[in-house]
mmCIF file of C-alpha atoms in Angstrom:
data_model
loop_
_atom_site.group_PDB
_atom_site.id
_atom_site.type_symbol
_atom_site.label_atom_id
_atom_site.label_comp_id
_atom_site.label_asym_id
_atom_site.label_seq_id
_atom_site.Cartn_x
_atom_site.Cartn_y
_atom_site.Cartn_z
ATOM 1 C CA UNK A 1 -12.012 -17.504 -2.572
ATOM 2 C CA UNK A 2 -8.323 -17.282 -3.508
ATOM 3 C CA UNK A 3 -7.551 -19.688 -6.338
ATOM 4 C CA UNK A 4 -4.372 -21.708 -6.810
ATOM 5 C CA UNK A 5 -3.079 -19.544 -9.718
ATOM 6 C CA UNK A 6 -3.319 -16.458 -7.485
ATOM 7 C CA UNK A 7 -1.421 -18.191 -4.691
ATOM 8 C CA UNK A 8 1.294 -19.168 -7.172
ATOM 9 C CA UNK A 9 1.575 -15.551 -8.373
ATOM 10 C CA UNK A 10 2.044 -14.218 -4.845
ATOM 11 C CA UNK A 11 4.645 -16.845 -3.924
ATOM 12 C CA UNK A 12 6.478 -16.211 -7.201
ATOM 13 C CA UNK A 13 6.748 -12.493 -6.378
ATOM 14 C CA UNK A 14 8.172 -13.254 -2.947
ATOM 15 C CA UNK A 15 10.675 -15.795 -4.310
ATOM 16 C CA UNK A 16 11.836 -13.408 -7.047
ATOM 17 C CA UNK A 17 12.405 -10.611 -4.541
ATOM 18 C CA UNK A 18 14.301 -12.830 -2.116
ATOM 19 C CA UNK A 19 16.551 -14.166 -4.891
ATOM 20 C CA UNK A 20 17.440 -10.656 -6.076
ATOM 21 C CA UNK A 21 17.900 -9.436 -2.494
ATOM 22 C CA UNK A 22 20.342 -12.236 -1.659
ATOM 23 C CA UNK A 23 22.333 -11.436 -4.779
ATOM 24 C CA UNK A 24 22.306 -7.723 -3.951
ATOM 25 C CA UNK A 25 23.678 -8.335 -0.469
ATOM 26 C CA UNK A 26 26.901 -9.625 -2.012
ATOM 27 C CA UNK A 27 27.752 -6.005 -2.925
ATOM 28 C CA UNK A 28 25.942 -4.097 -0.158
ATOM 29 C CA UNK A 29 25.063 -4.341 3.519
ATOM 30 C CA UNK A 30 22.101 -2.031 3.099
ATOM 31 C CA UNK A 31 19.013 -4.142 3.708
ATOM 32 C CA UNK A 32 16.375 -1.991 5.404
ATOM 33 C CA UNK A 33 12.827 -2.433 6.639
ATOM 34 C CA UNK A 34 10.302 0.226 7.572
ATOM 35 C CA UNK A 35 6.846 1.775 7.535
ATOM 36 C CA UNK A 36 5.034 3.839 4.929
ATOM 37 C CA UNK A 37 2.272 6.392 5.559
ATOM 38 C CA UNK A 38 0.454 8.055 2.662
ATOM 39 C CA UNK A 39 -2.650 10.085 1.942
ATOM 40 C CA UNK A 40 -4.461 6.933 0.809
ATOM 41 C CA UNK A 41 -3.153 4.245 3.158
ATOM 42 C CA UNK A 42 -0.258 2.807 5.121
ATOM 43 C CA UNK A 43 1.962 -0.245 4.983
ATOM 44 C CA UNK A 44 5.291 -2.013 5.460
ATOM 45 C CA UNK A 45 8.247 -2.497 3.123
ATOM 46 C CA UNK A 46 11.619 -4.205 2.802
ATOM 47 C CA UNK A 47 14.296 -2.473 0.692
ATOM 48 C CA UNK A 48 17.689 -3.660 -0.518
ATOM 49 C CA UNK A 49 20.251 -1.142 -1.837
ATOM 50 C CA UNK A 50 23.107 -1.910 -4.208
ATOM 51 C CA UNK A 51 25.528 0.665 -5.567
ATOM 52 C CA UNK A 52 28.949 1.115 -7.146
ATOM 53 C CA UNK A 53 31.788 2.331 -4.897
ATOM 54 C CA UNK A 54 32.335 6.111 -4.963
ATOM 55 C CA UNK A 55 29.298 6.605 -7.168
ATOM 56 C CA UNK A 56 26.560 9.190 -6.708
ATOM 57 C CA UNK A 57 24.029 6.760 -8.147
ATOM 58 C CA UNK A 58 22.356 4.111 -5.974
ATOM 59 C CA UNK A 59 19.737 1.569 -6.957
ATOM 60 C CA UNK A 60 17.363 -0.473 -4.837
ATOM 61 C CA UNK A 61 14.677 -3.094 -5.037
ATOM 62 C CA UNK A 62 11.714 -2.863 -2.681
ATOM 63 C CA UNK A 63 8.961 -5.261 -1.697
ATOM 64 C CA UNK A 64 5.988 -3.442 -0.200
ATOM 65 C CA UNK A 65 2.458 -4.053 0.984
ATOM 66 C CA UNK A 66 -0.019 -1.297 1.800
ATOM 67 C CA UNK A 67 -3.681 -0.515 2.188
ATOM 68 C CA UNK A 68 -5.269 1.640 -0.542
ATOM 69 C CA UNK A 69 -8.185 4.006 0.114
ATOM 70 C CA UNK A 70 -10.205 5.906 -2.455
ATOM 71 C CA UNK A 71 -9.878 9.690 -2.239
ATOM 72 C CA UNK A 72 -13.685 10.043 -1.997
ATOM 73 C CA UNK A 73 -14.138 7.646 0.945
ATOM 74 C CA UNK A 74 -16.039 9.269 3.830
ATOM 75 C CA UNK A 75 -17.159 7.427 6.951
ATOM 76 C CA UNK A 76 -20.678 8.189 8.219
ATOM 77 C CA UNK A 77 -23.058 6.952 10.915
ATOM 78 C CA UNK A 78 -26.780 6.296 10.696
ATOM 79 C CA UNK A 79 -28.350 8.298 13.539
ATOM 80 C CA UNK A 80 -31.581 6.262 13.288
ATOM 81 C CA UNK A 81 -29.915 3.400 15.195
ATOM 82 C CA UNK A 82 -28.413 3.172 18.685
ATOM 83 C CA UNK A 83 -24.567 3.066 18.700
ATOM 84 C CA UNK A 84 -24.179 2.084 15.035
ATOM 85 C CA UNK A 85 -20.825 1.297 13.460
ATOM 86 C CA UNK A 86 -19.585 3.903 10.995
ATOM 87 C CA UNK A 87 -19.353 2.845 7.344
ATOM 88 C CA UNK A 88 -18.469 4.203 3.894
ATOM 89 C CA UNK A 89 -21.469 4.785 1.647
ATOM 90 C CA UNK A 90 -21.016 3.201 -1.787
ATOM 91 C CA UNK A 91 -17.928 1.187 -0.820
ATOM 92 C CA UNK A 92 -17.895 -2.306 -2.336
ATOM 93 C CA UNK A 93 -14.311 -3.436 -1.650
ATOM 94 C CA UNK A 94 -11.475 -2.701 0.749
ATOM 95 C CA UNK A 95 -8.310 -2.224 -1.296
ATOM 96 C CA UNK A 96 -4.641 -3.053 -0.839
ATOM 97 C CA UNK A 97 -1.546 -3.555 -2.968
ATOM 98 C CA UNK A 98 1.518 -5.827 -3.064
ATOM 99 C CA UNK A 99 4.298 -4.434 -5.198
ATOM 100 C CA UNK A 100 7.930 -4.641 -6.259
ATOM 101 C CA UNK A 101 9.742 -1.397 -7.115
ATOM 102 C CA UNK A 102 13.078 -0.747 -8.798
ATOM 103 C CA UNK A 103 14.362 2.670 -7.704
ATOM 104 C CA UNK A 104 17.279 4.774 -8.930
ATOM 105 C CA UNK A 105 18.658 7.495 -6.646
ATOM 106 C CA UNK A 106 20.999 10.324 -7.617
ATOM 107 C CA UNK A 107 22.913 12.152 -4.879
ATOM 108 C CA UNK A 108 22.471 15.925 -4.798
ATOM 109 C CA UNK A 109 25.628 17.796 -3.790
ATOM 110 C CA UNK A 110 28.379 16.275 -1.655
ATOM 111 C CA UNK A 111 28.761 15.203 1.957
ATOM 112 C CA UNK A 112 31.542 14.866 4.506
ATOM 113 C CA UNK A 113 32.225 11.579 6.334
ATOM 114 C CA UNK A 114 29.033 10.134 7.837
ATOM 115 C CA UNK A 115 26.998 13.310 7.345
ATOM 116 C CA UNK A 116 23.548 12.826 5.734
ATOM 117 C CA UNK A 117 23.278 12.425 1.968
ATOM 118 C CA UNK A 118 20.444 13.971 -0.049
ATOM 119 C CA UNK A 119 19.032 12.017 -3.025
ATOM 120 C CA UNK A 120 16.394 12.499 -5.682
ATOM 121 C CA UNK A 121 14.876 9.266 -6.986
ATOM 122 C CA UNK A 122 12.416 7.691 -9.378
ATOM 123 C CA UNK A 123 10.724 4.339 -8.955
ATOM 124 C CA UNK A 124 8.789 1.983 -11.217
ATOM 125 C CA UNK A 125 7.398 -1.513 -10.796
ATOM 126 C CA UNK A 126 4.421 -3.885 -10.925
ATOM 127 C CA UNK A 127 1.748 -3.960 -8.251
ATOM 128 C CA UNK A 128 -0.887 -6.587 -7.521
ATOM 129 C CA UNK A 129 -4.133 -4.959 -6.412
ATOM 130 C CA UNK A 130 -6.063 -6.874 -3.750
ATOM 131 C CA UNK A 131 -9.801 -6.442 -3.198
ATOM 132 C CA UNK A 132 -11.755 -7.741 -0.195
ATOM 133 C CA UNK A 133 -15.555 -7.423 -0.289
ATOM 134 C CA UNK A 134 -16.816 -4.667 2.026
ATOM 135 C CA UNK A 135 -19.929 -5.781 3.890
ATOM 136 C CA UNK A 136 -22.534 -3.693 5.728
ATOM 137 C CA UNK A 137 -25.487 -4.614 7.904
ATOM 138 C CA UNK A 138 -28.818 -3.787 6.226
ATOM 139 C CA UNK A 139 -32.161 -3.403 7.998
ATOM 140 C CA UNK A 140 -34.702 -5.306 5.949
ATOM 141 C CA UNK A 141 -37.991 -4.240 7.472
ATOM 142 C CA UNK A 142 -40.075 -7.129 8.794
ATOM 143 C CA UNK A 143 -37.192 -9.585 8.415
ATOM 144 C CA UNK A 144 -33.823 -10.400 9.961
ATOM 145 C CA UNK A 145 -30.998 -7.912 9.342
ATOM 146 C CA UNK A 146 -28.887 -8.862 6.326
ATOM 147 C CA UNK A 147 -25.131 -8.715 5.763
ATOM 148 C CA UNK A 148 -24.719 -7.444 2.212
ATOM 149 C CA UNK A 149 -22.430 -5.677 -0.255
ATOM 150 C CA UNK A 150 -23.761 -2.296 -1.361
ATOM 151 C CA UNK A 151 -25.118 -1.721 -4.847
ATOM 152 C CA UNK A 152 -26.885 1.195 -6.539
ATOM 153 C CA UNK A 153 -30.246 0.049 -5.207
ATOM 154 C CA UNK A 154 -28.970 -0.242 -1.626
ATOM 155 C CA UNK A 155 -27.277 3.178 -1.513
ATOM 156 C CA UNK A 156 -30.635 4.700 -2.463
ATOM 157 C CA UNK A 157 -31.930 3.175 0.790
ATOM 158 C CA UNK A 158 -29.234 4.764 2.933
ATOM 159 C CA UNK A 159 -31.525 5.137 5.955
ATOM 160 C CA UNK A 160 -31.702 1.336 6.250
ATOM 161 C CA UNK A 161 -27.931 0.745 6.339
ATOM 162 C CA UNK A 162 -27.092 0.075 9.983
ATOM 163 C CA UNK A 163 -23.298 0.120 9.657
ATOM 164 C CA UNK A 164 -20.183 -1.860 8.774
ATOM 165 C CA UNK A 165 -19.490 -5.374 10.030
ATOM 166 C CA UNK A 166 -16.295 -6.967 11.419
ATOM 167 C CA UNK A 167 -13.366 -6.276 9.048
ATOM 168 C CA UNK A 168 -12.434 -9.963 8.692
ATOM 169 C CA UNK A 169 -15.698 -10.646 6.852
ATOM 170 C CA UNK A 170 -14.808 -11.393 3.216
ATOM 171 C CA UNK A 171 -11.220 -12.544 3.778
ATOM 172 C CA UNK A 172 -11.977 -15.784 1.911
ATOM 173 C CA UNK A 173 -13.368 -13.877 -1.069
ATOM 174 C CA UNK A 174 -10.270 -11.969 -2.170
ATOM 175 C CA UNK A 175 -9.843 -10.960 -5.803
ATOM 176 C CA UNK A 176 -6.812 -9.553 -7.608
ATOM 177 C CA UNK A 177 -5.985 -7.158 -10.426
ATOM 178 C CA UNK A 178 -2.586 -6.280 -11.970
ATOM 179 C CA UNK A 179 -1.226 -2.769 -12.109
ATOM 180 C CA UNK A 180 1.862 -0.583 -12.169
ATOM 181 C CA UNK A 181 3.175 2.041 -9.770
ATOM 182 C CA UNK A 182 5.409 5.057 -10.369
ATOM 183 C CA UNK A 183 6.838 7.566 -7.919
ATOM 184 C CA UNK A 184 9.203 10.519 -7.690
ATOM 185 C CA UNK A 185 10.888 11.096 -4.353
ATOM 186 C CA UNK A 186 13.386 13.056 -2.280
ATOM 187 C CA UNK A 187 15.269 11.194 0.441
ATOM 188 C CA UNK A 188 17.879 11.601 3.171
ATOM 189 C CA UNK A 189 20.231 8.736 4.057
ATOM 190 C CA UNK A 190 22.673 8.577 6.959
ATOM 191 C CA UNK A 191 24.575 6.220 9.275
ATOM 192 C CA UNK A 192 24.232 6.256 13.045
ATOM 193 C CA UNK A 193 24.970 3.700 15.803
ATOM 194 C CA UNK A 194 26.123 1.140 13.194
ATOM 195 C CA UNK A 195 22.830 1.332 11.302
ATOM 196 C CA UNK A 196 21.733 2.773 7.982
ATOM 197 C CA UNK A 197 18.761 5.157 8.125
ATOM 198 C CA UNK A 198 16.582 6.248 5.214
ATOM 199 C CA UNK A 199 13.802 8.864 5.253
ATOM 200 C CA UNK A 200 11.926 9.339 1.999
ATOM 201 C CA UNK A 201 9.096 11.629 0.852
ATOM 202 C CA UNK A 202 7.433 11.567 -2.530
ATOM 203 C CA UNK A 203 4.500 11.432 -4.908
ATOM 204 C CA UNK A 204 3.153 8.039 -6.031
ATOM 205 C CA UNK A 205 0.723 6.927 -8.722
ATOM 206 C CA UNK A 206 -0.816 3.438 -8.779
ATOM 207 C CA UNK A 207 -2.510 2.555 -12.074
ATOM 208 C CA UNK A 208 -4.789 -0.476 -12.516
ATOM 209 C CA UNK A 209 -5.936 -0.908 -16.159
ATOM 210 C CA UNK A 210 -8.882 -3.107 -15.125
ATOM 211 C CA UNK A 211 -9.693 -0.988 -12.081
ATOM 212 C CA UNK A 212 -9.243 -1.502 -8.352
ATOM 213 C CA UNK A 213 -12.969 -1.328 -7.619
ATOM 214 C CA UNK A 214 -13.410 0.333 -4.239
ATOM 215 C CA UNK A 215 -16.348 2.754 -4.678
ATOM 216 C CA UNK A 216 -19.439 2.685 -6.856
ATOM 217 C CA UNK A 217 -19.873 5.379 -9.514
ATOM 218 C CA UNK A 218 -16.276 6.639 -9.286
ATOM 219 C CA UNK A 219 -12.968 6.400 -11.144
ATOM 220 C CA UNK A 220 -11.180 3.327 -9.793
ATOM 221 C CA UNK A 221 -8.163 3.023 -12.109
ATOM 222 C CA UNK A 222 -5.749 5.729 -10.930
ATOM 223 C CA UNK A 223 -4.758 6.264 -7.291
ATOM 224 C CA UNK A 224 -2.586 9.293 -6.527
ATOM 225 C CA UNK A 225 -0.923 9.803 -3.140
ATOM 226 C CA UNK A 226 1.706 11.777 -1.248
ATOM 227 C CA UNK A 227 3.761 9.597 1.071
ATOM 228 C CA UNK A 228 6.482 9.544 3.684
ATOM 229 C CA UNK A 229 8.428 6.500 4.807
ATOM 230 C CA UNK A 230 11.225 5.681 7.224
ATOM 231 C CA UNK A 231 13.436 2.620 7.368
ATOM 232 C CA UNK A 232 16.573 1.389 9.077
ATOM 233 C CA UNK A 233 18.927 -1.561 8.778
ATOM 234 C CA UNK A 234 20.198 -4.100 11.257
ATOM 235 C CA UNK A 235 23.584 -3.440 12.863
ATOM 236 C CA UNK A 236 26.579 -3.905 10.573
#
């Protein structure tokens, strides 16, 4: 179950971001929200830009939340049972991350008027890894089916795993681990219909020194992904 210190950490992150965002808005109208899709998950983010007038350099602060999958996750079904739910063999936790990124963008070339601007950027910031226990239904012969978390003994009895259970199971058993994320990106920014638009593509690395434990018998510290994300602002 989530403990009070963990709740305080999460609220502190949100309060810090909001304080910096409010300050940033004094020098910029560019507050954008959008979606992120990557090779290991998807999520939502809120990004605030602040820059110097007539400068090719822009900076931003981003608050993001996204799911995190392990590269070796594969969903399977047990054909021994009628209409079983698919599940991931060896999965012990569903992963996610809440992070704050500071990004610096440098404009490539020049643009005319409201024509699109091309930027190359780098981003760095802390991330809080979130783990929710991943339960499966296990057929214990001669007894009632059990809802369990897989271990090395259970995965050796794969034929008795019926399938996954409802995804909300384990929501009161969250655990957390600190980490850091780094990315390199290429983005296009433009204005249209009194809105700012931002389309970004890049490579991201999430590193958790203590591991974001998703699969048994695998490397759970480094998560590499290729991502694309789109955001837009309110009318200005």
